[in-house]
Short mmCIF file of C-alpha atoms in Angstrom, two decimals:
data_model
loop_
_atom_site.label_atom_id
_atom_site.label_comp_id
_atom_site.label_asym_id
_atom_site.label_seq_id
_atom_site.Cartn_x
_atom_site.Cartn_y
_atom_site.Cartn_z
CA MET A 1 32.30 0.11 -8.35
CA LYS A 2 29.00 -1.17 -10.01
CA THR A 3 26.06 0.21 -9.52
CA HIS A 4 23.51 -1.30 -7.43
CA PHE A 5 20.67 -1.05 -9.18
CA SER A 6 18.38 -3.74 -6.78
CA ILE A 7 18.67 -1.61 -4.64
CA ILE A 8 16.46 1.31 -6.31
CA ILE A 9 14.37 -1.56 -7.47
CA ILE A 10 13.37 -2.76 -3.57
CA LEU A 11 12.87 0.89 -3.10
CA LEU A 12 10.59 1.11 -5.90
CA VAL A 13 8.46 -1.44 -4.74
CA ILE A 14 8.07 -0.99 -1.11
CA SER A 15 5.09 0.50 -1.70
CA CYS A 16 2.21 -2.79 -1.33
CA VAL A 17 3.38 -4.16 2.06
CA ARG A 18 2.83 -7.74 2.40
CA ASN A 19 3.69 -9.98 5.59
CA LYS A 20 4.69 -13.23 3.72
CA ASP A 21 7.91 -14.16 5.16
CA THR A 22 8.79 -16.31 2.84
CA GLU A 23 9.20 -13.66 -0.22
CA PRO A 24 12.28 -14.16 -2.11
CA PRO A 25 14.84 -10.98 -2.13
CA PHE A 26 13.96 -8.67 -4.33
CA GLN A 27 15.18 -9.39 -7.84
CA SER A 28 16.54 -6.81 -10.09
CA ASN A 29 14.43 -5.64 -13.06
CA LYS A 30 13.75 -3.15 -15.96
CA VAL A 31 12.10 -0.80 -14.33
CA LEU A 32 11.88 1.41 -17.66
CA SER A 33 8.93 1.04 -19.60
CA ASP A 34 9.50 1.21 -23.75
CA ILE A 35 8.04 4.84 -23.24
CA ASP A 36 10.88 6.65 -21.22
CA THR A 37 10.06 9.81 -20.49
CA GLU A 38 9.99 11.62 -17.27
CA LEU A 39 7.98 10.37 -14.69
CA THR A 40 4.42 12.49 -15.08
CA ASP A 41 0.53 11.79 -14.45
CA TRP A 42 1.11 9.14 -17.59
CA TYR A 43 -1.46 7.24 -16.30
CA MET A 44 -4.13 10.20 -16.31
CA ALA A 45 -4.31 9.98 -19.64
CA SER A 46 -6.57 8.40 -22.17
CA PRO A 47 -5.68 4.74 -22.92
CA LYS A 48 -4.61 5.28 -26.44
CA ASP A 49 -1.33 5.45 -27.83
CA SER A 50 -0.16 2.65 -26.34
CA LEU A 51 0.05 4.45 -22.87
CA VAL A 52 -2.56 2.72 -20.25
CA GLY A 53 -4.03 5.03 -19.13
CA ILE A 54 -7.05 5.70 -16.94
CA ALA A 55 -8.93 7.91 -19.10
CA MET A 56 -9.24 10.47 -15.90
CA ASP A 57 -8.33 13.76 -18.37
CA SER A 58 -11.77 12.97 -20.16
CA ALA A 59 -13.46 11.83 -16.85
CA THR A 60 -12.59 15.40 -15.45
CA TYR A 61 -13.99 17.29 -18.78
CA TYR A 62 -16.89 15.07 -18.05
CA ILE A 63 -18.13 15.91 -15.00
CA SER A 64 -17.59 19.08 -15.54
CA LYS A 65 -21.03 18.92 -17.78
CA LEU A 66 -22.87 17.18 -15.12
CA PRO A 67 -25.82 19.38 -13.50
CA GLN A 68 -25.21 18.26 -10.10
CA LYS A 69 -23.18 19.21 -7.46
CA PRO A 70 -20.92 16.15 -5.89
CA THR A 71 -21.24 14.94 -2.39
CA GLU A 72 -18.37 14.21 -0.15
CA ILE A 73 -17.09 10.56 0.14
CA ILE A 74 -15.61 9.38 2.83
CA VAL A 75 -12.50 6.85 1.66
CA ALA A 76 -11.01 5.22 4.96
CA LEU A 77 -7.07 4.37 4.46
CA ILE A 78 -6.59 1.41 7.15
CA ASP A 79 -2.20 1.57 6.49
CA ALA A 80 0.17 3.31 8.13
CA PRO A 81 0.10 6.69 9.50
CA VAL A 82 -0.75 9.09 7.75
CA ASP A 83 1.72 13.12 7.35
CA ILE A 84 -2.40 14.47 7.58
CA TYR A 85 0.52 18.28 7.87
CA HIS A 86 1.79 16.83 3.30
CA GLU A 87 0.86 20.34 1.40
CA GLU A 88 -1.23 17.77 -0.66
CA LEU A 89 -3.15 16.46 2.15
CA ILE A 90 -3.70 18.65 4.48
CA ASP A 91 -7.06 20.21 3.27
CA MET A 92 -8.24 16.66 2.71
CA VAL A 93 -8.35 14.91 5.37
CA TYR A 94 -11.49 14.05 6.95
CA THR A 95 -12.63 15.73 10.14
CA ASN A 96 -15.08 14.29 12.63
CA PRO A 97 -17.92 16.61 13.14
CA ASN A 98 -19.75 15.06 16.61
CA GLU A 99 -16.46 15.79 18.08
CA ILE A 100 -14.60 18.34 20.05
CA PRO A 101 -11.10 18.60 19.47
CA ASP A 102 -8.20 18.43 22.70
CA ASN A 103 -12.05 18.82 25.07
CA ASN A 104 -10.72 14.91 26.55
CA ILE A 105 -14.57 13.29 26.33
CA ASP A 106 -15.95 11.03 23.71
CA ASP A 107 -18.53 13.58 22.34
CA ASP A 108 -20.41 11.70 19.86
CA ASN A 109 -20.35 8.45 22.53
CA ASN A 110 -18.62 5.81 20.18
CA GLY A 111 -15.90 5.20 22.45
CA TYR A 112 -12.88 7.32 21.18
CA ILE A 113 -12.27 10.43 23.09
CA ASP A 114 -10.86 13.12 20.61
CA ASP A 115 -10.93 11.04 17.46
CA ILE A 116 -11.18 14.10 15.33
CA HIS A 117 -9.22 12.43 12.04
CA GLY A 118 -9.78 9.20 12.59
CA TRP A 119 -8.11 7.16 14.95
CA ASN A 120 -4.13 5.60 15.60
CA TYR A 121 -4.49 1.69 16.80
CA LEU A 122 -0.82 1.86 17.12
CA GLY A 123 -0.69 4.82 20.14
CA SER A 124 -1.92 4.65 24.04
CA ARG A 125 -3.86 7.01 26.37
CA ASN A 126 -0.19 8.10 27.31
CA GLY A 127 1.05 9.88 24.29
CA LYS A 128 2.95 7.09 22.92
CA THR A 129 2.98 5.42 19.40
CA ILE A 130 4.57 1.51 18.44
CA SER A 131 7.01 2.00 15.47
CA VAL A 132 7.95 -1.30 15.25
CA GLY A 133 5.70 -4.35 15.35
CA ASN A 134 6.24 -8.21 14.87
CA PHE A 135 5.64 -9.96 11.57
CA GLN A 136 2.16 -12.79 11.73
CA PRO A 137 4.47 -15.95 12.29
CA ALA A 138 6.45 -13.98 15.23
CA ARG A 139 3.20 -13.39 16.92
CA ILE A 140 1.46 -16.60 15.80
CA LEU A 141 4.63 -18.85 17.90
CA ARG A 142 4.44 -16.82 20.85
CA GLY A 143 0.83 -17.87 21.11
CA PHE A 144 1.70 -21.75 20.31
CA MET A 145 4.45 -20.72 23.30
CA LYS A 146 1.54 -19.96 25.35
CA LYS A 147 -0.88 -22.70 24.37
CA TYR A 148 2.14 -25.57 24.72
CA ASN A 149 3.44 -23.95 27.34
CA VAL A 150 7.05 -23.69 26.09
CA SER A 151 9.69 -21.10 27.24
CA LYS A 152 11.74 -21.31 24.05
CA VAL A 153 10.31 -21.87 20.59
CA SER A 154 12.86 -25.25 19.88
CA ASP A 155 10.50 -27.08 22.50
CA LEU A 156 7.64 -26.66 19.77
CA LEU A 157 8.89 -28.80 17.91
CA GLY A 158 9.59 -31.60 19.95
CA LYS A 159 5.97 -32.24 20.21
CA GLN A 160 3.41 -34.25 18.11
CA THR A 161 0.72 -32.30 18.03
CA LYS A 162 -2.25 -30.99 14.99
CA ASP A 163 -0.08 -27.64 14.84
CA SER A 164 3.45 -29.03 14.61
CA MET A 165 3.34 -28.61 10.64
CA LEU A 166 2.34 -24.75 10.80
CA ILE A 167 4.87 -24.38 13.36
CA SER A 168 7.50 -25.45 11.00
CA VAL A 169 6.19 -23.82 8.25
CA LEU A 170 6.07 -20.51 10.48
CA LEU A 171 9.66 -20.89 11.98
CA ASN A 172 11.19 -21.33 8.09
CA ASN A 173 8.96 -18.11 7.42
CA MET A 174 10.98 -16.31 9.98
CA LYS A 175 14.62 -17.60 9.29
CA GLN A 176 13.42 -16.56 5.78
CA GLY A 177 13.02 -13.12 7.04
CA ILE A 178 15.68 -12.38 8.85
CA GLN A 179 17.99 -13.49 5.76
CA ASP A 180 15.78 -10.96 3.55
CA ALA A 181 16.55 -8.23 6.36
CA GLU A 182 19.89 -9.01 5.96
CA LYS A 183 20.29 -8.66 2.68
CA THR A 184 18.79 -5.33 2.17
CA ILE A 185 21.09 -4.27 5.01
CA ALA A 186 23.97 -4.86 2.95
CA TRP A 187 22.58 -3.96 -0.50
CA ALA A 188 21.65 -0.97 1.18
CA THR A 189 24.39 0.23 2.75
CA GLU A 190 26.50 -0.18 -0.34
CA LEU A 191 23.54 1.92 -2.31
CA ARG A 192 24.46 4.39 0.59
CA ASN A 193 28.41 3.91 -0.39
CA ASP A 194 27.42 4.95 -3.84
CA TYR A 195 25.54 7.42 -2.68
CA TYR A 196 28.82 9.62 -0.92
CA LYS A 197 30.91 8.85 -4.12
CA ALA A 198 28.38 10.64 -5.68
CA ILE A 199 28.82 13.41 -4.19
CA GLU A 200 32.55 12.98 -3.67
CA ASP A 201 33.02 13.07 -7.41
CA PHE A 202 30.07 15.31 -8.47
CA PRO A 203 29.57 18.20 -5.22
CA GLY A 204 26.36 19.70 -5.46
CA ALA A 205 24.95 17.18 -8.21
CA PHE A 206 22.02 16.27 -6.09
CA GLU A 207 20.63 20.55 -5.58
CA ASN A 208 21.18 20.94 -9.50
CA PRO A 209 17.79 19.75 -11.61
CA ASP A 210 19.92 20.09 -14.62
CA PHE A 211 23.36 18.77 -14.06
CA ILE A 212 23.07 15.33 -16.09
CA GLU A 213 22.35 17.44 -19.22
CA SER A 214 24.79 19.94 -18.13
CA LEU A 215 27.29 17.80 -17.60
CA PRO A 216 30.56 18.54 -20.94
CA GLN A 217 30.26 15.20 -23.04
CA GLN A 218 34.13 14.58 -22.19
CA VAL A 219 33.12 14.31 -18.60
CA SER A 220 30.14 11.64 -19.40
CA ASN A 221 32.31 9.53 -21.23
CA THR A 222 34.32 8.99 -18.96
CA SER A 223 34.49 5.52 -17.50
CA GLU A 224 35.97 6.13 -13.55
CA LEU A 225 32.91 8.84 -13.04
CA GLN A 226 30.23 6.05 -14.66
CA ASN A 227 29.31 4.96 -11.89
CA SER A 228 28.59 8.11 -9.85
CA ILE A 229 27.15 9.41 -13.04
CA ASP A 230 24.39 6.81 -13.51
CA PHE A 231 23.78 6.90 -10.17
CA ILE A 232 22.42 10.58 -9.84
CA LYS A 233 20.45 9.79 -13.19
CA MET A 234 18.78 7.26 -11.00
CA ALA A 235 18.53 8.97 -8.12
CA THR A 236 17.30 11.84 -9.34
CA ARG A 237 15.02 10.32 -11.75
CA TYR A 238 13.42 8.34 -9.17
CA ARG A 239 13.35 11.19 -6.44
CA ILE A 240 15.41 9.28 -3.92
CA THR A 241 17.41 10.59 -1.57
CA ILE A 242 20.18 10.16 1.46
CA GLN A 243 16.99 9.94 3.79
CA ASP A 244 14.87 7.58 1.90
CA ILE A 245 17.99 5.14 1.96
CA ASN A 246 18.90 5.74 5.92
CA ASN A 247 15.37 5.09 6.21
CA LEU A 248 15.68 1.88 4.35
CA ILE A 249 18.39 0.38 6.13
CA ASP A 250 17.15 1.28 9.35
CA ILE A 251 13.23 -0.54 8.48
CA ALA A 252 15.95 -3.70 7.19
CA TYR A 253 17.38 -3.64 11.01
CA SER A 254 13.78 -3.04 12.74
CA GLU A 255 12.55 -6.14 10.99
CA LYS A 256 15.64 -8.23 11.26
CA LEU A 257 16.22 -7.36 15.42
CA LEU A 258 12.24 -6.55 16.40
CA SER A 259 9.69 -8.06 13.74
CA ASN A 260 10.96 -11.11 14.02
CA SER A 261 11.59 -11.77 17.43
CA LEU A 262 9.70 -13.71 19.93
CA THR A 263 10.90 -11.76 22.60
CA TYR A 264 9.53 -8.36 21.31
CA ASP A 265 5.44 -7.98 22.08
CA PRO A 266 5.48 -4.20 22.09
CA TYR A 267 1.39 -4.39 22.13
CA LEU A 268 1.88 -5.12 25.85
CA GLU A 269 2.93 -1.41 26.51
CA ILE A 270 -0.36 -0.10 25.01
CA ASP A 271 -3.42 -2.94 25.25
CA ASP A 272 -3.93 -4.09 28.73
CA SER A 273 -5.85 -6.71 26.81
CA PRO A 274 -4.87 -8.28 24.07
CA ASP A 275 -6.52 -11.61 23.39
CA VAL A 276 -9.78 -9.57 23.99
CA LEU A 277 -10.28 -8.36 19.95
CA THR A 278 -13.47 -5.60 20.51
CA TYR A 279 -12.08 -2.19 21.19
CA ASN A 280 -10.97 -1.78 24.30
CA GLY A 281 -9.84 1.83 24.60
CA TYR A 282 -6.50 1.72 23.35
CA GLY A 283 -4.92 4.16 20.50
CA ASN A 284 -5.48 7.60 20.38
CA ASN A 285 -5.77 9.82 17.90
CA LYS A 286 -1.89 11.17 16.80
CA VAL A 287 -2.33 9.33 13.13
CA TRP A 288 0.67 11.41 12.09
CA GLU A 289 2.31 9.82 14.58
CA ASN A 290 5.82 7.86 12.88
CA SER A 291 5.23 8.33 9.42
CA GLY A 292 8.33 9.48 8.76
CA LYS A 293 9.00 5.35 9.76
CA SER A 294 5.84 3.57 7.95
CA MET A 295 5.59 5.86 5.31
CA HIS A 296 3.12 3.55 3.01
CA GLY A 297 0.39 5.16 4.45
CA THR A 298 1.31 8.55 3.32
CA GLN A 299 2.07 6.84 -0.03
CA THR A 300 -0.79 5.42 -0.65
CA SER A 301 -2.90 8.48 0.78
CA GLY A 302 -1.60 10.84 -2.73
CA LEU A 303 -2.67 9.15 -5.27
CA ILE A 304 -6.51 9.02 -3.83
CA VAL A 305 -6.61 12.75 -2.49
CA ALA A 306 -3.67 15.17 -3.36
CA LYS A 307 -5.32 18.21 -4.21
CA ARG A 308 -5.79 18.66 -7.95
CA ASN A 309 -5.93 22.30 -8.39
CA ASN A 310 -3.13 23.85 -5.78
CA GLY A 311 -0.62 24.00 -8.25
CA ILE A 312 2.03 21.88 -6.62
CA GLY A 313 2.79 18.33 -6.58
CA ILE A 314 0.52 15.88 -8.55
CA LYS A 315 -2.83 14.93 -8.54
CA GLY A 316 -4.98 12.72 -6.36
CA ILE A 317 -8.33 12.12 -8.42
CA SER A 318 -11.06 13.62 -6.85
CA ASN A 319 -11.09 16.89 -4.85
CA ASN A 320 -15.05 15.44 -3.28
CA ILE A 321 -12.87 12.98 -1.43
CA LYS A 322 -11.95 13.54 2.49
CA LEU A 323 -9.30 10.44 3.66
CA MET A 324 -9.85 9.12 7.29
CA PRO A 325 -6.54 7.83 8.19
CA LEU A 326 -6.86 4.64 11.03
CA SER A 327 -2.84 3.78 11.81
CA ILE A 328 -2.88 -0.43 12.47
CA MET A 329 1.24 -0.65 10.52
CA PRO A 330 3.52 -0.21 12.02
CA ILE A 331 7.08 -1.65 10.86
CA GLY A 332 5.88 -5.30 10.36
CA ALA A 333 2.58 -6.19 10.13
CA PRO A 334 -0.71 -5.27 11.89
CA ARG A 335 -2.64 -7.17 14.23
CA ASP A 336 -5.53 -9.21 13.56
CA LYS A 337 -7.19 -6.54 16.55
CA ASP A 338 -7.02 -3.48 14.67
CA PHE A 339 -7.77 -4.31 11.54
CA ILE A 340 -11.44 -5.39 12.60
CA ASN A 341 -11.52 -2.76 15.08
CA ALA A 342 -11.07 -0.60 12.04
CA VAL A 343 -12.80 -1.81 10.21
CA GLN A 344 -16.04 -1.42 12.50
CA TYR A 345 -14.87 2.44 13.36
CA ALA A 346 -14.49 3.04 8.95
CA VAL A 347 -18.08 1.39 8.26
CA ASP A 348 -19.57 2.63 11.95
CA ASN A 349 -18.17 6.74 10.88
CA GLY A 350 -19.66 7.13 7.48
CA ALA A 351 -17.13 5.86 4.91
CA ARG A 352 -17.85 4.44 2.23
CA ILE A 353 -15.06 2.93 0.61
CA ILE A 354 -12.14 1.48 2.87
CA ASN A 355 -8.55 1.28 1.36
CA TYR A 356 -6.51 -1.01 2.43
CA SER A 357 -3.14 -2.47 1.02
CA ILE A 358 -1.60 -4.87 3.68
CA SER A 359 -2.21 -8.47 3.36
CA THR A 360 -1.13 -11.78 5.05
CA TYR A 361 -0.73 -15.32 4.53
CA HIS A 362 -1.27 -16.45 8.25
CA LEU A 363 -3.93 -15.40 10.58
CA GLU A 364 -4.39 -15.47 14.35
CA HIS A 365 -7.59 -14.99 14.65
CA GLN A 366 -9.51 -16.09 11.32
CA GLU A 367 -13.45 -16.25 11.43
CA SER A 368 -12.88 -12.69 12.90
CA TYR A 369 -11.25 -11.20 10.71
CA PHE A 370 -13.42 -12.83 8.06
CA LYS A 371 -16.76 -11.66 9.74
CA ALA A 372 -14.75 -7.84 9.46
CA VAL A 373 -14.57 -7.79 5.86
CA GLU A 374 -18.59 -9.00 5.53
CA TYR A 375 -19.21 -6.00 8.63
CA ALA A 376 -18.32 -3.87 5.91
CA HIS A 377 -20.41 -6.03 3.51
CA LYS A 378 -23.25 -5.75 4.86
CA ASN A 379 -23.73 -2.04 5.56
CA ASN A 380 -23.13 -1.52 1.89
CA VAL A 381 -19.07 -0.02 1.90
CA LEU A 382 -16.78 -1.05 -0.88
CA PHE A 383 -14.04 -3.29 0.07
CA VAL A 384 -10.76 -2.56 -2.08
CA THR A 385 -7.46 -3.82 -0.97
CA SER A 386 -4.12 -4.52 -3.41
CA ALA A 387 -3.30 -7.91 -5.07
CA GLY A 388 0.19 -7.84 -3.39
CA ASN A 389 3.66 -7.75 -5.27
CA GLU A 390 4.49 -10.93 -6.07
CA ASN A 391 4.16 -12.48 -9.27
CA LEU A 392 2.09 -15.55 -7.91
CA ASP A 393 -1.45 -16.35 -9.18
CA LEU A 394 -3.49 -15.77 -6.11
CA ASP A 395 -6.44 -18.54 -8.00
CA ILE A 396 -3.52 -21.60 -6.55
CA LYS A 397 -4.83 -21.98 -3.25
CA GLU A 398 -1.35 -22.18 -1.81
CA ASN A 399 -0.70 -18.60 -2.46
CA VAL A 400 -4.06 -17.31 -1.45
CA THR A 401 -3.76 -13.97 1.32
CA TYR A 402 -5.93 -12.37 3.48
CA PRO A 403 -8.41 -10.36 3.31
CA SER A 404 -9.26 -12.07 0.05
CA GLY A 405 -12.81 -11.15 0.50
CA TYR A 406 -14.63 -14.65 0.51
CA SER A 407 -18.09 -15.10 2.71
CA LEU A 408 -17.63 -18.30 6.01
CA ASP A 409 -21.55 -17.70 5.80
CA ALA A 410 -22.16 -17.80 1.92
CA GLY A 411 -19.11 -19.59 0.98
CA GLU A 412 -18.35 -17.51 -2.15
CA ARG A 413 -16.49 -14.02 -3.05
CA LEU A 414 -18.09 -10.86 -2.07
CA ASN A 415 -19.87 -8.35 -4.48
CA THR A 416 -18.35 -5.45 -2.45
CA PHE A 417 -14.90 -6.49 -2.18
CA ILE A 418 -12.15 -5.94 -5.08
CA SER A 419 -8.51 -6.54 -5.33
CA VAL A 420 -7.13 -4.79 -7.81
CA GLY A 421 -3.18 -5.93 -9.71
CA ALA A 422 -0.91 -3.31 -11.01
CA ALA A 423 -0.80 -2.06 -14.42
CA ASN A 424 2.51 -0.79 -16.58
CA LYS A 425 2.70 2.24 -18.44
CA VAL A 426 2.03 0.18 -22.21
CA ALA A 427 0.01 -2.22 -23.74
CA ASN A 428 2.78 -4.73 -24.62
CA GLU A 429 4.36 -7.68 -23.40
CA SER A 430 5.03 -5.28 -19.78
CA LEU A 431 1.68 -4.80 -19.85
CA LYS A 432 1.34 -6.93 -16.73
CA TRP A 433 3.90 -5.01 -13.61
CA SER A 434 6.17 -8.02 -14.25
CA ARG A 435 5.74 -8.03 -9.62
CA SER A 436 2.50 -7.53 -9.88
CA CYS A 437 0.00 -10.85 -8.39
CA TYR A 438 -2.74 -11.82 -10.63
CA GLY A 439 -5.67 -14.09 -10.83
CA LYS A 440 -8.52 -14.87 -13.34
CA ASN A 441 -10.81 -15.80 -10.35
CA ASN A 442 -9.06 -13.73 -7.02
CA VAL A 443 -7.81 -10.65 -9.01
CA ASP A 444 -11.07 -8.12 -10.03
CA ILE A 445 -9.80 -5.45 -12.17
CA PHE A 446 -5.98 -3.80 -12.51
CA ALA A 447 -5.22 -0.26 -12.61
CA PRO A 448 -1.83 1.49 -13.11
CA GLY A 449 0.14 0.76 -10.41
CA ALA A 450 4.23 1.94 -12.75
CA GLU A 451 6.68 4.60 -12.35
CA MET A 452 3.77 6.75 -10.65
CA ILE A 453 4.93 9.57 -8.25
CA THR A 454 3.04 10.23 -5.08
CA THR A 455 3.39 12.25 -1.78
CA ASN A 456 5.88 10.79 1.14
CA PRO A 457 6.64 12.40 4.54
CA THR A 458 10.47 12.69 4.01
CA GLU A 459 12.21 15.76 3.36
CA GLY A 460 11.43 15.56 -0.54
CA LYS A 461 7.44 15.07 -0.01
CA TYR A 462 7.42 13.07 -3.14
CA PHE A 463 8.09 9.32 -4.01
CA SER A 464 8.50 7.19 -7.17
CA LEU A 465 7.30 4.29 -6.72
CA ASN A 466 6.02 0.68 -8.26
CA GLY A 467 2.88 -1.34 -6.93
CA THR A 468 -0.43 -2.50 -6.60
CA SER A 469 -1.00 -0.67 -3.01
CA LEU A 470 -0.67 2.49 -5.94
CA SER A 471 -3.58 0.37 -7.67
CA ALA A 472 -5.48 -0.13 -5.03
CA SER A 473 -5.80 3.56 -4.36
CA VAL A 474 -5.87 4.22 -8.19
CA THR A 475 -9.40 2.58 -7.79
CA SER A 476 -10.41 3.67 -4.66
CA GLY A 477 -10.16 6.94 -6.25
CA VAL A 478 -12.26 6.30 -8.73
CA ALA A 479 -15.29 4.50 -6.96
CA ALA A 480 -14.77 7.68 -4.87
CA MET A 481 -15.01 9.83 -7.63
CA VAL A 482 -18.33 8.33 -8.80
CA LEU A 483 -19.79 7.88 -5.76
CA SER A 484 -19.48 11.73 -5.19
CA TYR A 485 -21.58 12.16 -8.12
CA TYR A 486 -24.44 9.36 -7.93
CA PRO A 487 -24.27 8.78 -3.82
CA ASP A 488 -27.44 6.75 -4.02
CA LEU A 489 -24.97 3.93 -6.18
CA THR A 490 -24.55 0.63 -3.75
CA ALA A 491 -20.89 -0.85 -3.52
CA ALA A 492 -22.47 -3.84 -5.13
CA GLU A 493 -22.78 -1.11 -8.15
CA ILE A 494 -20.12 0.53 -8.26
CA LYS A 495 -18.03 -2.38 -8.09
CA ASN A 496 -20.15 -3.58 -11.72
CA ILE A 497 -19.65 -0.56 -12.98
CA LEU A 498 -16.19 -0.79 -12.68
CA LEU A 499 -15.46 -4.41 -13.67
CA SER A 500 -17.44 -3.54 -16.51
CA THR A 501 -15.83 -0.41 -18.01
CA ALA A 502 -12.77 -1.62 -17.90
CA THR A 503 -10.41 -1.18 -21.32
CA THR A 504 -9.74 -4.54 -21.92
CA TYR A 505 -6.64 -5.87 -23.36
CA ASP A 506 -6.51 -9.28 -24.98
CA THR A 507 -2.56 -8.58 -25.26
CA PRO A 508 -0.07 -10.93 -24.59
CA VAL A 509 2.11 -10.32 -21.83
CA LYS A 510 4.97 -11.67 -20.08
CA VAL A 511 3.75 -13.80 -16.67
CA ASN A 512 6.72 -16.34 -15.46
CA ASP A 513 9.11 -16.22 -18.54
CA THR A 514 5.14 -17.38 -20.39
CA LEU A 515 2.99 -15.35 -22.54
CA VAL A 516 -0.54 -14.87 -21.15
CA ARG A 517 -2.92 -12.91 -22.42
CA PHE A 518 -3.92 -10.14 -20.34
CA ASN A 519 -7.40 -10.64 -20.18
CA GLU A 520 -6.73 -13.74 -18.50
CA LEU A 521 -5.23 -12.04 -15.49
CA SER A 522 -8.65 -10.90 -14.01
CA ARG A 523 -11.84 -11.37 -13.61
CA CYS A 524 -12.46 -7.83 -15.94
CA GLY A 525 -9.47 -8.46 -18.05
CA GLY A 526 -8.84 -4.94 -18.23
CA VAL A 527 -7.41 -1.88 -16.42
CA ILE A 528 -9.94 0.66 -14.69
CA ASN A 529 -11.60 3.69 -16.82
CA ALA A 530 -12.95 6.88 -15.10
CA PHE A 531 -14.77 8.40 -18.17
CA GLU A 532 -16.18 4.84 -18.73
CA ALA A 533 -17.55 4.40 -15.62
CA LEU A 534 -18.49 7.99 -14.91
CA LYS A 535 -21.39 6.91 -18.18
CA MET A 536 -22.49 3.75 -16.72
CA ALA A 537 -23.22 5.01 -13.50
CA LYS A 538 -24.89 8.28 -15.18
CA ASN A 539 -27.08 5.47 -17.37
CA MET A 540 -27.67 3.33 -14.08
CA SER A 541 -28.71 6.03 -11.56
CA ASP A 542 -31.14 7.43 -14.51
#
């Protein structure tokens, strides 16, 4: 039996969710860098000796010498539900100072009852929370069926309208999404078989961290057992458990049967007015609900706020950050309505930074969606998003995703919006993580995003991932750290600081089998540098 390492790659790249249903199936590729060390917080190191770190170690020493006390900065995480009781996150979550817990009263008159730690837009007043939603193509097609008063999607194709071309694209997207889910199910099922075969060959291997090192040489050279040995090495290295594999299978089945279904619409159970985009009382305060099913929110949280001095797990960027979870993403994709209301909540309730590592190629309510991002801009809130994991040039019109950071009014890119690509460990041809999107005009900066351990809401508590979502989290964390010491700086100034102080590289990197210089792949041409950002912030503040 051959180990299905492509499935390992699936598990490693789920960290940035993209609602692009035409995305090709996950490809197998080399995930280990030239420096094949144990997974560590390598990205905290200074950018020297070929390691592409963010100089966080130097930044930590630098701020220890600053005379001023830091200010607490709120980062709104608009994402999937967050396991706020995780050992690394429990003390790092925002608490609404103007709300009395569990009294069923809107004490601060913001329209949300008992919003103690944020809000769950996937919930209802009776406690129900959506775990699986639709992808955007299914949701938009359902709207077209209503618009043209047809009961079957096939009837849409017979109508020659201004929407015919888009309808055809959306239908193809749905079919591709179903096919991708089926492939994932097949691959992950074989991966699960490999897991149980490894247990059969080597009972207790996963409970023994020194198992591989303790193998007798004659056993490790036995070809009949090699597949199980290779699997154990990979699963141990990337902290993959049987729970993670089963979750992947469950998610794929949900996407196949529900997320791409035209008859499944769970929001009707929680929202009486789905076509009204303003907040109308839906949701609840259970921001952690279903975090074990849609894990992305917990995974992006850890790199921002995991407690630095508790002696366990990982270290986030700063202890001066409070995370405001705003849950909008189930299995599937978020609604535009939930995004719009979450952005407004974040801005109106004190967030200085919004971290949003989700994007879409189709919008139901384009103008309102753009206005939401502009609302953050007009209120001096930095908006950080991930560039995406499809290895696409975002400067090409057909590849543009939303949020894009452009203003409908001004017709130009907002100077408070940051799109982040993923950098690898080493300053060589692999410096751009192979699946990261890029673009000289539409990607602002890169940050580490390969082989990074972060928090996970499963039994293992931690997980190794790749992806631009992690890069966005690192960027949000650094921005918040700088703001905590220089809170008078504006969002536009923070963006300028991060881009101006990035560590630039003219290293030729592989992009679709072509060598392109790394400094041509983003606006600033470099990787975020926390230490240099702090120094420039001090100079600007002075």
